[in-house]
Amino acid sequence: MYAMSLGEDGAELGPLEPRHAEEFLAHLDRGREFIGRFNGLPDVVTDLESARGFLRTYAERAAADTGRLYGIRLDGGLVGAVLFRRFDAEQGVAEAGCWLEPAATGRGLVTRAVRVIVDWAVRERGIHRVEWVVSSGNEPSIAVARRLGMTKEGVLRQSHLNRGRRHDEEVWSVLAPEWRTTA
């Protein structure tokens, strides 16, 4: 995938691959505490080797058609990512996710980027159901689910342990017929 525009503000969505490990690590360092409030990634990717390993894992998932990872760039710099944590074309189910460093929040970047990847999954790959699992305390991520027309299906009570604290997680989803009529 080549970089594609996410709008007139210069934001782009494009590949995030092992060759981007240094940039990826620097991005996580800028947002480590902010991103880590609800996402365990900053506690796993702590140095260049672990950054390269994480990106390699997603390159392997893309090759196996079981996951995808895309960087969000603003003014040429990496500021976040969207991904398919799980992608099962045979069953027609995928789980999307995201993160963003604090300097890039409030611009609609995640909503625009997720819209692109969900549209591709539904229209090009035949995915029937896209899920969004989010900590109940992560209001910006919940707002993304709402803006994308997802339906809240339920709460998994204290299902996610992050930094020694248990979080409730909400499960949101959109089905292909719903997506096609609203997107």
Short mmCIF file of N, CA and C in Angstrom, two decimals:
data_model
loop_
_atom_site.label_atom_id
_atom_site.label_comp_id
_atom_site.label_asym_id
_atom_site.label_seq_id
_atom_site.Cartn_x
_atom_site.Cartn_y
_atom_site.Cartn_z
N MET A 1 0.85 -1.18 0.00
CA MET A 1 0.00 0.00 0.00
C MET A 1 0.89 1.24 0.00
N TYR A 2 0.58 2.16 -0.87
CA TYR A 2 1.27 3.44 -0.89
C TYR A 2 0.51 4.41 -0.01
N ALA A 3 1.15 5.49 0.38
CA ALA A 3 0.49 6.49 1.20
C ALA A 3 -0.70 7.08 0.46
N MET A 4 -1.77 7.30 1.21
CA MET A 4 -2.96 7.92 0.63
C MET A 4 -3.40 9.07 1.52
N SER A 5 -3.95 10.07 0.92
CA SER A 5 -4.38 11.26 1.63
C SER A 5 -5.57 10.95 2.54
N LEU A 6 -5.55 11.57 3.72
CA LEU A 6 -6.69 11.48 4.63
C LEU A 6 -7.44 12.81 4.68
N GLY A 7 -7.09 13.74 3.79
CA GLY A 7 -7.79 15.02 3.77
C GLY A 7 -6.87 16.17 3.42
N GLU A 8 -7.42 17.35 3.49
CA GLU A 8 -6.72 18.55 3.06
C GLU A 8 -5.67 19.05 4.06
N ASP A 9 -5.60 18.46 5.25
CA ASP A 9 -4.64 18.91 6.26
C ASP A 9 -3.26 18.26 6.10
N GLY A 10 -3.09 17.49 5.03
CA GLY A 10 -1.79 16.86 4.78
C GLY A 10 -1.61 15.51 5.45
N ALA A 11 -2.61 15.04 6.18
CA ALA A 11 -2.52 13.73 6.84
C ALA A 11 -2.55 12.62 5.80
N GLU A 12 -1.77 11.58 6.06
CA GLU A 12 -1.70 10.45 5.15
C GLU A 12 -1.74 9.14 5.93
N LEU A 13 -2.23 8.13 5.26
CA LEU A 13 -2.26 6.76 5.78
C LEU A 13 -1.37 5.92 4.87
N GLY A 14 -0.46 5.16 5.47
CA GLY A 14 0.44 4.38 4.64
C GLY A 14 1.04 3.22 5.40
N PRO A 15 1.90 2.49 4.74
CA PRO A 15 2.48 1.30 5.35
C PRO A 15 3.32 1.64 6.58
N LEU A 16 3.32 0.74 7.51
CA LEU A 16 4.18 0.81 8.69
C LEU A 16 4.86 -0.55 8.76
N GLU A 17 6.13 -0.58 8.40
CA GLU A 17 6.86 -1.82 8.18
C GLU A 17 8.14 -1.84 9.00
N PRO A 18 8.82 -2.99 9.08
CA PRO A 18 10.05 -3.08 9.88
C PRO A 18 11.09 -2.01 9.54
N ARG A 19 11.12 -1.55 8.32
CA ARG A 19 12.08 -0.51 7.93
C ARG A 19 11.80 0.83 8.61
N HIS A 20 10.63 0.96 9.22
CA HIS A 20 10.25 2.19 9.93
C HIS A 20 10.51 2.10 11.44
N ALA A 21 11.28 1.13 11.88
CA ALA A 21 11.44 0.87 13.31
C ALA A 21 11.94 2.08 14.10
N GLU A 22 12.92 2.80 13.59
CA GLU A 22 13.45 3.96 14.34
C GLU A 22 12.38 5.05 14.47
N GLU A 23 11.69 5.33 13.39
CA GLU A 23 10.62 6.34 13.42
C GLU A 23 9.49 5.89 14.35
N PHE A 24 9.16 4.61 14.29
CA PHE A 24 8.11 4.04 15.13
C PHE A 24 8.47 4.17 16.61
N LEU A 25 9.69 3.84 16.97
CA LEU A 25 10.14 3.96 18.36
C LEU A 25 10.10 5.41 18.82
N ALA A 26 10.58 6.33 17.99
CA ALA A 26 10.57 7.75 18.35
C ALA A 26 9.13 8.24 18.57
N HIS A 27 8.22 7.79 17.73
CA HIS A 27 6.79 8.13 17.87
C HIS A 27 6.26 7.61 19.20
N LEU A 28 6.55 6.36 19.52
CA LEU A 28 6.07 5.82 20.80
C LEU A 28 6.69 6.55 21.97
N ASP A 29 7.95 6.91 21.87
CA ASP A 29 8.60 7.67 22.94
C ASP A 29 7.90 9.01 23.17
N ARG A 30 7.47 9.67 22.11
CA ARG A 30 6.77 10.95 22.26
C ARG A 30 5.42 10.79 22.96
N GLY A 31 4.78 9.63 22.76
CA GLY A 31 3.44 9.44 23.31
C GLY A 31 3.33 8.33 24.34
N ARG A 32 4.45 7.85 24.83
CA ARG A 32 4.49 6.65 25.67
C ARG A 32 3.46 6.67 26.81
N GLU A 33 3.44 7.70 27.61
CA GLU A 33 2.52 7.73 28.76
C GLU A 33 1.07 7.91 28.31
N PHE A 34 0.85 8.77 27.35
CA PHE A 34 -0.49 9.02 26.85
C PHE A 34 -1.08 7.77 26.21
N ILE A 35 -0.34 7.15 25.32
CA ILE A 35 -0.81 5.94 24.64
C ILE A 35 -0.99 4.81 25.64
N GLY A 36 -0.08 4.72 26.60
CA GLY A 36 -0.09 3.62 27.56
C GLY A 36 -1.22 3.65 28.58
N ARG A 37 -1.99 4.72 28.63
CA ARG A 37 -3.12 4.76 29.57
C ARG A 37 -4.10 3.62 29.32
N PHE A 38 -4.30 3.26 28.05
CA PHE A 38 -5.27 2.22 27.70
C PHE A 38 -4.69 1.13 26.81
N ASN A 39 -3.45 1.28 26.38
CA ASN A 39 -2.85 0.39 25.39
C ASN A 39 -1.52 -0.11 25.93
N GLY A 40 -1.32 -1.40 25.92
CA GLY A 40 -0.09 -1.99 26.44
C GLY A 40 1.11 -1.88 25.53
N LEU A 41 0.94 -1.40 24.31
CA LEU A 41 2.04 -1.35 23.35
C LEU A 41 3.27 -0.61 23.85
N PRO A 42 3.14 0.56 24.48
CA PRO A 42 4.35 1.26 24.93
C PRO A 42 5.15 0.50 25.98
N ASP A 43 4.54 -0.43 26.66
CA ASP A 43 5.25 -1.23 27.66
C ASP A 43 5.92 -2.44 27.03
N VAL A 44 5.56 -2.75 25.79
CA VAL A 44 6.14 -3.88 25.06
C VAL A 44 7.23 -3.40 24.11
N VAL A 45 7.00 -2.28 23.47
CA VAL A 45 7.97 -1.72 22.53
C VAL A 45 8.77 -0.66 23.27
N THR A 46 9.97 -1.06 23.70
CA THR A 46 10.77 -0.18 24.55
C THR A 46 12.13 0.18 23.96
N ASP A 47 12.53 -0.49 22.90
CA ASP A 47 13.82 -0.22 22.28
C ASP A 47 13.72 -0.58 20.80
N LEU A 48 14.81 -0.34 20.08
CA LEU A 48 14.79 -0.55 18.63
C LEU A 48 14.52 -2.00 18.27
N GLU A 49 15.07 -2.94 19.00
CA GLU A 49 14.85 -4.36 18.71
C GLU A 49 13.38 -4.74 18.87
N SER A 50 12.75 -4.29 19.96
CA SER A 50 11.33 -4.62 20.16
C SER A 50 10.44 -3.88 19.17
N ALA A 51 10.84 -2.67 18.76
CA ALA A 51 10.07 -1.95 17.74
C ALA A 51 10.12 -2.71 16.42
N ARG A 52 11.32 -3.13 16.04
CA ARG A 52 11.47 -3.88 14.79
C ARG A 52 10.69 -5.20 14.87
N GLY A 53 10.73 -5.86 16.02
CA GLY A 53 10.01 -7.12 16.20
C GLY A 53 8.51 -6.94 16.08
N PHE A 54 7.97 -5.88 16.69
CA PHE A 54 6.53 -5.62 16.60
C PHE A 54 6.13 -5.38 15.15
N LEU A 55 6.90 -4.55 14.45
CA LEU A 55 6.59 -4.27 13.05
C LEU A 55 6.75 -5.51 12.18
N ARG A 56 7.73 -6.34 12.51
CA ARG A 56 7.92 -7.60 11.77
C ARG A 56 6.72 -8.52 11.98
N THR A 57 6.21 -8.57 13.20
CA THR A 57 5.03 -9.40 13.48
C THR A 57 3.86 -8.99 12.60
N TYR A 58 3.65 -7.68 12.45
CA TYR A 58 2.54 -7.24 11.60
C TYR A 58 2.82 -7.44 10.12
N ALA A 59 4.07 -7.37 9.72
CA ALA A 59 4.41 -7.69 8.33
C ALA A 59 4.09 -9.16 8.05
N GLU A 60 4.40 -10.01 9.01
CA GLU A 60 4.08 -11.44 8.87
C GLU A 60 2.58 -11.67 8.87
N ARG A 61 1.84 -10.94 9.71
CA ARG A 61 0.38 -11.06 9.73
C ARG A 61 -0.20 -10.61 8.39
N ALA A 62 0.33 -9.54 7.84
CA ALA A 62 -0.16 -9.07 6.53
C ALA A 62 0.10 -10.13 5.47
N ALA A 63 1.28 -10.73 5.50
CA ALA A 63 1.61 -11.78 4.53
C ALA A 63 0.71 -12.99 4.69
N ALA A 64 0.33 -13.29 5.93
CA ALA A 64 -0.55 -14.43 6.21
C ALA A 64 -2.03 -14.05 6.11
N ASP A 65 -2.31 -12.77 5.85
CA ASP A 65 -3.68 -12.26 5.74
C ASP A 65 -4.45 -12.41 7.05
N THR A 66 -3.75 -12.16 8.17
CA THR A 66 -4.40 -12.27 9.49
C THR A 66 -4.34 -10.97 10.28
N GLY A 67 -3.77 -9.91 9.73
CA GLY A 67 -3.68 -8.63 10.41
C GLY A 67 -3.04 -7.60 9.50
N ARG A 68 -3.17 -6.34 9.86
CA ARG A 68 -2.61 -5.25 9.07
C ARG A 68 -2.25 -4.11 10.02
N LEU A 69 -1.27 -3.31 9.63
CA LEU A 69 -0.84 -2.15 10.43
C LEU A 69 -0.53 -1.01 9.47
N TYR A 70 -1.11 0.16 9.74
CA TYR A 70 -0.93 1.33 8.89
C TYR A 70 -0.55 2.54 9.75
N GLY A 71 0.42 3.30 9.32
CA GLY A 71 0.82 4.50 10.03
C GLY A 71 0.00 5.70 9.59
N ILE A 72 -0.26 6.57 10.55
CA ILE A 72 -0.89 7.86 10.27
C ILE A 72 0.23 8.90 10.34
N ARG A 73 0.41 9.62 9.25
CA ARG A 73 1.45 10.65 9.20
C ARG A 73 0.81 12.02 9.02
N LEU A 74 1.37 12.98 9.71
CA LEU A 74 0.93 14.36 9.60
C LEU A 74 2.17 15.20 9.34
N ASP A 75 2.14 15.99 8.30
CA ASP A 75 3.32 16.78 7.90
C ASP A 75 4.55 15.89 7.75
N GLY A 76 4.34 14.68 7.26
CA GLY A 76 5.43 13.75 6.99
C GLY A 76 5.91 12.94 8.17
N GLY A 77 5.46 13.26 9.39
CA GLY A 77 5.92 12.54 10.57
C GLY A 77 4.88 11.57 11.10
N LEU A 78 5.33 10.44 11.60
CA LEU A 78 4.44 9.42 12.17
C LEU A 78 3.84 9.94 13.48
N VAL A 79 2.50 9.94 13.56
CA VAL A 79 1.82 10.42 14.77
C VAL A 79 0.86 9.39 15.36
N GLY A 80 0.65 8.28 14.68
CA GLY A 80 -0.27 7.27 15.18
C GLY A 80 -0.38 6.11 14.22
N ALA A 81 -1.32 5.24 14.53
CA ALA A 81 -1.52 4.07 13.67
C ALA A 81 -2.93 3.54 13.83
N VAL A 82 -3.38 2.85 12.80
CA VAL A 82 -4.60 2.06 12.85
C VAL A 82 -4.22 0.66 12.40
N LEU A 83 -4.98 -0.30 12.84
CA LEU A 83 -4.62 -1.67 12.52
C LEU A 83 -5.82 -2.58 12.56
N PHE A 84 -5.63 -3.72 11.95
CA PHE A 84 -6.52 -4.86 12.17
C PHE A 84 -5.75 -5.79 13.08
N ARG A 85 -6.11 -5.79 14.35
CA ARG A 85 -5.46 -6.69 15.31
C ARG A 85 -5.72 -8.14 14.93
N ARG A 86 -6.91 -8.35 14.40
CA ARG A 86 -7.33 -9.68 13.95
C ARG A 86 -8.03 -9.47 12.62
N PHE A 87 -7.74 -10.37 11.67
CA PHE A 87 -8.36 -10.29 10.35
C PHE A 87 -8.58 -11.71 9.88
N ASP A 88 -9.83 -12.13 9.82
CA ASP A 88 -10.17 -13.50 9.42
C ASP A 88 -11.11 -13.42 8.22
N ALA A 89 -10.52 -13.44 7.04
CA ALA A 89 -11.31 -13.32 5.81
C ALA A 89 -12.26 -14.50 5.63
N GLU A 90 -11.84 -15.68 6.04
CA GLU A 90 -12.69 -16.87 5.89
C GLU A 90 -13.97 -16.73 6.71
N GLN A 91 -13.85 -16.27 7.95
CA GLN A 91 -15.02 -16.08 8.81
C GLN A 91 -15.70 -14.73 8.57
N GLY A 92 -14.99 -13.81 7.90
CA GLY A 92 -15.55 -12.49 7.63
C GLY A 92 -15.58 -11.58 8.84
N VAL A 93 -14.60 -11.74 9.73
CA VAL A 93 -14.56 -10.96 10.97
C VAL A 93 -13.18 -10.32 11.13
N ALA A 94 -13.18 -9.06 11.53
CA ALA A 94 -11.93 -8.36 11.80
C ALA A 94 -12.11 -7.49 13.04
N GLU A 95 -11.00 -7.23 13.73
CA GLU A 95 -11.02 -6.30 14.86
C GLU A 95 -10.06 -5.17 14.56
N ALA A 96 -10.59 -3.96 14.53
CA ALA A 96 -9.77 -2.77 14.27
C ALA A 96 -9.35 -2.14 15.58
N GLY A 97 -8.25 -1.39 15.53
CA GLY A 97 -7.76 -0.67 16.69
C GLY A 97 -6.94 0.53 16.26
N CYS A 98 -6.44 1.28 17.25
CA CYS A 98 -5.72 2.50 16.93
C CYS A 98 -4.90 2.97 18.12
N TRP A 99 -4.04 3.94 17.86
CA TRP A 99 -3.42 4.78 18.89
C TRP A 99 -2.95 6.05 18.21
N LEU A 100 -2.75 7.07 19.02
CA LEU A 100 -2.34 8.37 18.52
C LEU A 100 -1.53 9.06 19.59
N GLU A 101 -0.48 9.77 19.20
CA GLU A 101 0.27 10.53 20.18
C GLU A 101 -0.49 11.81 20.50
N PRO A 102 -0.26 12.40 21.67
CA PRO A 102 -1.11 13.51 22.13
C PRO A 102 -1.12 14.73 21.22
N ALA A 103 -0.02 15.06 20.58
CA ALA A 103 0.03 16.26 19.74
C ALA A 103 -0.89 16.16 18.53
N ALA A 104 -1.34 14.97 18.19
CA ALA A 104 -2.16 14.78 16.98
C ALA A 104 -3.64 14.57 17.29
N THR A 105 -4.03 14.64 18.54
CA THR A 105 -5.42 14.37 18.89
C THR A 105 -6.33 15.55 18.50
N GLY A 106 -7.61 15.25 18.44
CA GLY A 106 -8.61 16.28 18.19
C GLY A 106 -8.73 16.75 16.75
N ARG A 107 -8.16 16.01 15.82
CA ARG A 107 -8.20 16.41 14.41
C ARG A 107 -9.00 15.45 13.54
N GLY A 108 -9.55 14.40 14.15
CA GLY A 108 -10.31 13.42 13.38
C GLY A 108 -9.45 12.44 12.61
N LEU A 109 -8.16 12.39 12.91
CA LEU A 109 -7.25 11.52 12.16
C LEU A 109 -7.63 10.05 12.28
N VAL A 110 -7.91 9.59 13.49
CA VAL A 110 -8.24 8.17 13.68
C VAL A 110 -9.55 7.84 12.98
N THR A 111 -10.54 8.68 13.12
CA THR A 111 -11.82 8.41 12.46
C THR A 111 -11.64 8.28 10.96
N ARG A 112 -10.90 9.21 10.37
CA ARG A 112 -10.67 9.17 8.92
C ARG A 112 -9.90 7.92 8.51
N ALA A 113 -8.86 7.59 9.29
CA ALA A 113 -8.03 6.42 8.95
C ALA A 113 -8.81 5.12 9.11
N VAL A 114 -9.56 4.99 10.19
CA VAL A 114 -10.33 3.76 10.40
C VAL A 114 -11.41 3.64 9.32
N ARG A 115 -11.99 4.74 8.94
CA ARG A 115 -13.00 4.70 7.87
C ARG A 115 -12.40 4.08 6.60
N VAL A 116 -11.17 4.46 6.27
CA VAL A 116 -10.50 3.93 5.08
C VAL A 116 -10.30 2.43 5.19
N ILE A 117 -9.77 1.96 6.32
CA ILE A 117 -9.46 0.53 6.41
C ILE A 117 -10.71 -0.33 6.54
N VAL A 118 -11.74 0.18 7.24
CA VAL A 118 -12.99 -0.58 7.33
C VAL A 118 -13.65 -0.65 5.96
N ASP A 119 -13.66 0.45 5.25
CA ASP A 119 -14.26 0.45 3.92
C ASP A 119 -13.55 -0.57 3.02
N TRP A 120 -12.23 -0.59 3.06
CA TRP A 120 -11.46 -1.57 2.28
C TRP A 120 -11.83 -2.99 2.70
N ALA A 121 -11.87 -3.25 4.00
CA ALA A 121 -12.16 -4.60 4.49
C ALA A 121 -13.54 -5.07 4.04
N VAL A 122 -14.53 -4.19 4.13
CA VAL A 122 -15.89 -4.57 3.78
C VAL A 122 -16.06 -4.67 2.26
N ARG A 123 -15.65 -3.65 1.55
CA ARG A 123 -15.92 -3.59 0.11
C ARG A 123 -14.97 -4.44 -0.72
N GLU A 124 -13.70 -4.49 -0.33
CA GLU A 124 -12.72 -5.21 -1.14
C GLU A 124 -12.49 -6.65 -0.67
N ARG A 125 -12.55 -6.87 0.63
CA ARG A 125 -12.21 -8.18 1.16
C ARG A 125 -13.40 -9.00 1.63
N GLY A 126 -14.57 -8.43 1.63
CA GLY A 126 -15.77 -9.17 1.99
C GLY A 126 -15.92 -9.42 3.48
N ILE A 127 -15.28 -8.61 4.30
CA ILE A 127 -15.45 -8.75 5.75
C ILE A 127 -16.89 -8.36 6.11
N HIS A 128 -17.54 -9.19 6.90
CA HIS A 128 -18.93 -8.98 7.28
C HIS A 128 -19.07 -8.20 8.59
N ARG A 129 -18.12 -8.39 9.49
CA ARG A 129 -18.23 -7.78 10.82
C ARG A 129 -16.88 -7.19 11.22
N VAL A 130 -16.89 -5.91 11.59
CA VAL A 130 -15.69 -5.26 12.11
C VAL A 130 -15.96 -4.88 13.55
N GLU A 131 -15.10 -5.35 14.42
CA GLU A 131 -15.23 -5.08 15.85
C GLU A 131 -14.26 -3.99 16.29
N TRP A 132 -14.63 -3.32 17.38
CA TRP A 132 -13.83 -2.26 18.00
C TRP A 132 -13.93 -2.51 19.50
N VAL A 133 -12.85 -2.93 20.14
CA VAL A 133 -12.84 -3.22 21.57
C VAL A 133 -12.06 -2.10 22.25
N VAL A 134 -12.69 -1.44 23.21
CA VAL A 134 -12.13 -0.22 23.78
C VAL A 134 -12.37 -0.17 25.29
N SER A 135 -11.39 0.33 26.01
CA SER A 135 -11.56 0.54 27.45
C SER A 135 -12.72 1.50 27.68
N SER A 136 -13.55 1.19 28.64
CA SER A 136 -14.71 2.04 28.94
C SER A 136 -14.32 3.46 29.32
N GLY A 137 -13.10 3.66 29.76
CA GLY A 137 -12.63 4.99 30.13
C GLY A 137 -12.02 5.77 28.98
N ASN A 138 -11.92 5.17 27.81
CA ASN A 138 -11.27 5.82 26.68
C ASN A 138 -12.32 6.54 25.81
N GLU A 139 -12.76 7.68 26.29
CA GLU A 139 -13.84 8.42 25.62
C GLU A 139 -13.52 8.79 24.17
N PRO A 140 -12.29 9.22 23.85
CA PRO A 140 -12.02 9.54 22.43
C PRO A 140 -12.19 8.33 21.51
N SER A 141 -11.78 7.16 21.96
CA SER A 141 -11.91 5.97 21.13
C SER A 141 -13.38 5.54 21.01
N ILE A 142 -14.13 5.71 22.07
CA ILE A 142 -15.57 5.42 22.02
C ILE A 142 -16.24 6.38 21.03
N ALA A 143 -15.80 7.63 21.03
CA ALA A 143 -16.36 8.61 20.09
C ALA A 143 -16.08 8.21 18.64
N VAL A 144 -14.92 7.61 18.38
CA VAL A 144 -14.61 7.11 17.04
C VAL A 144 -15.63 6.05 16.64
N ALA A 145 -15.89 5.10 17.53
CA ALA A 145 -16.86 4.04 17.24
C ALA A 145 -18.23 4.65 16.91
N ARG A 146 -18.63 5.63 17.67
CA ARG A 146 -19.92 6.27 17.42
C ARG A 146 -19.93 6.98 16.05
N ARG A 147 -18.87 7.74 15.77
CA ARG A 147 -18.81 8.48 14.49
C ARG A 147 -18.83 7.53 13.30
N LEU A 148 -18.31 6.31 13.49
CA LEU A 148 -18.28 5.34 12.40
C LEU A 148 -19.58 4.54 12.30
N GLY A 149 -20.54 4.84 13.14
CA GLY A 149 -21.83 4.16 13.07
C GLY A 149 -21.84 2.78 13.68
N MET A 150 -20.88 2.51 14.57
CA MET A 150 -20.83 1.20 15.23
C MET A 150 -21.88 1.13 16.33
N THR A 151 -22.25 -0.09 16.67
CA THR A 151 -23.22 -0.36 17.73
C THR A 151 -22.50 -0.93 18.93
N LYS A 152 -22.80 -0.40 20.10
CA LYS A 152 -22.24 -0.94 21.34
C LYS A 152 -22.99 -2.23 21.67
N GLU A 153 -22.23 -3.30 21.79
CA GLU A 153 -22.84 -4.61 22.02
C GLU A 153 -22.81 -5.04 23.48
N GLY A 154 -21.87 -4.52 24.23
CA GLY A 154 -21.81 -4.92 25.63
C GLY A 154 -20.51 -4.49 26.28
N VAL A 155 -20.40 -4.83 27.56
CA VAL A 155 -19.23 -4.49 28.35
C VAL A 155 -18.64 -5.78 28.92
N LEU A 156 -17.35 -5.94 28.73
CA LEU A 156 -16.61 -7.05 29.33
C LEU A 156 -16.00 -6.51 30.62
N ARG A 157 -16.62 -6.84 31.74
CA ARG A 157 -16.22 -6.25 33.01
C ARG A 157 -14.83 -6.70 33.44
N GLN A 158 -13.98 -5.72 33.75
CA GLN A 158 -12.63 -5.93 34.24
C GLN A 158 -11.85 -6.97 33.43
N SER A 159 -12.01 -6.92 32.13
CA SER A 159 -11.40 -7.94 31.27
C SER A 159 -9.99 -7.62 30.82
N HIS A 160 -9.56 -6.38 31.01
CA HIS A 160 -8.25 -5.98 30.48
C HIS A 160 -7.37 -5.46 31.61
N LEU A 161 -6.23 -6.12 31.79
CA LEU A 161 -5.24 -5.68 32.79
C LEU A 161 -4.20 -4.82 32.09
N ASN A 162 -4.07 -3.58 32.52
CA ASN A 162 -3.09 -2.67 31.93
C ASN A 162 -2.42 -1.89 33.06
N ARG A 163 -1.11 -2.05 33.15
CA ARG A 163 -0.32 -1.34 34.15
C ARG A 163 -0.85 -1.56 35.56
N GLY A 164 -1.20 -2.81 35.85
CA GLY A 164 -1.62 -3.21 37.18
C GLY A 164 -3.05 -2.85 37.54
N ARG A 165 -3.80 -2.34 36.59
CA ARG A 165 -5.18 -1.94 36.86
C ARG A 165 -6.11 -2.62 35.86
N ARG A 166 -7.23 -3.13 36.36
CA ARG A 166 -8.21 -3.77 35.50
C ARG A 166 -9.16 -2.73 34.93
N HIS A 167 -9.44 -2.89 33.64
CA HIS A 167 -10.35 -1.99 32.92
C HIS A 167 -11.52 -2.79 32.36
N ASP A 168 -12.69 -2.19 32.40
CA ASP A 168 -13.81 -2.73 31.64
C ASP A 168 -13.55 -2.42 30.17
N GLU A 169 -13.97 -3.32 29.29
CA GLU A 169 -13.86 -3.08 27.86
C GLU A 169 -15.23 -3.13 27.23
N GLU A 170 -15.47 -2.20 26.32
CA GLU A 170 -16.71 -2.18 25.56
C GLU A 170 -16.45 -2.81 24.20
N VAL A 171 -17.42 -3.57 23.73
CA VAL A 171 -17.35 -4.16 22.40
C VAL A 171 -18.34 -3.42 21.52
N TRP A 172 -17.81 -2.84 20.45
CA TRP A 172 -18.60 -2.16 19.44
C TRP A 172 -18.41 -2.89 18.12
N SER A 173 -19.36 -2.78 17.22
CA SER A 173 -19.17 -3.41 15.90
C SER A 173 -20.03 -2.73 14.86
N VAL A 174 -19.66 -2.99 13.62
CA VAL A 174 -20.48 -2.60 12.48
C VAL A 174 -20.50 -3.79 11.53
N LEU A 175 -21.67 -4.07 10.99
CA LEU A 175 -21.85 -5.16 10.03
C LEU A 175 -21.81 -4.59 8.61
N ALA A 176 -21.40 -5.40 7.68
CA ALA A 176 -21.25 -4.95 6.29
C ALA A 176 -22.50 -4.28 5.74
N PRO A 177 -23.70 -4.84 5.92
CA PRO A 177 -24.88 -4.16 5.38
C PRO A 177 -25.09 -2.77 5.99
N GLU A 178 -24.78 -2.62 7.26
CA GLU A 178 -24.89 -1.30 7.92
C GLU A 178 -23.85 -0.34 7.34
N TRP A 179 -22.63 -0.84 7.18
CA TRP A 179 -21.53 -0.02 6.66
C TRP A 179 -21.85 0.50 5.27
N ARG A 180 -22.36 -0.39 4.43
CA ARG A 180 -22.62 -0.01 3.03
C ARG A 180 -23.71 1.08 2.93
N THR A 181 -24.61 1.13 3.89
CA THR A 181 -25.67 2.13 3.82
C THR A 181 -25.29 3.45 4.49
N THR A 182 -24.25 3.44 5.33
CA THR A 182 -23.89 4.67 6.04
C THR A 182 -22.57 5.26 5.62
N ALA A 183 -21.68 4.47 5.05
CA ALA A 183 -20.33 4.96 4.73
C ALA A 183 -20.29 5.64 3.38
#
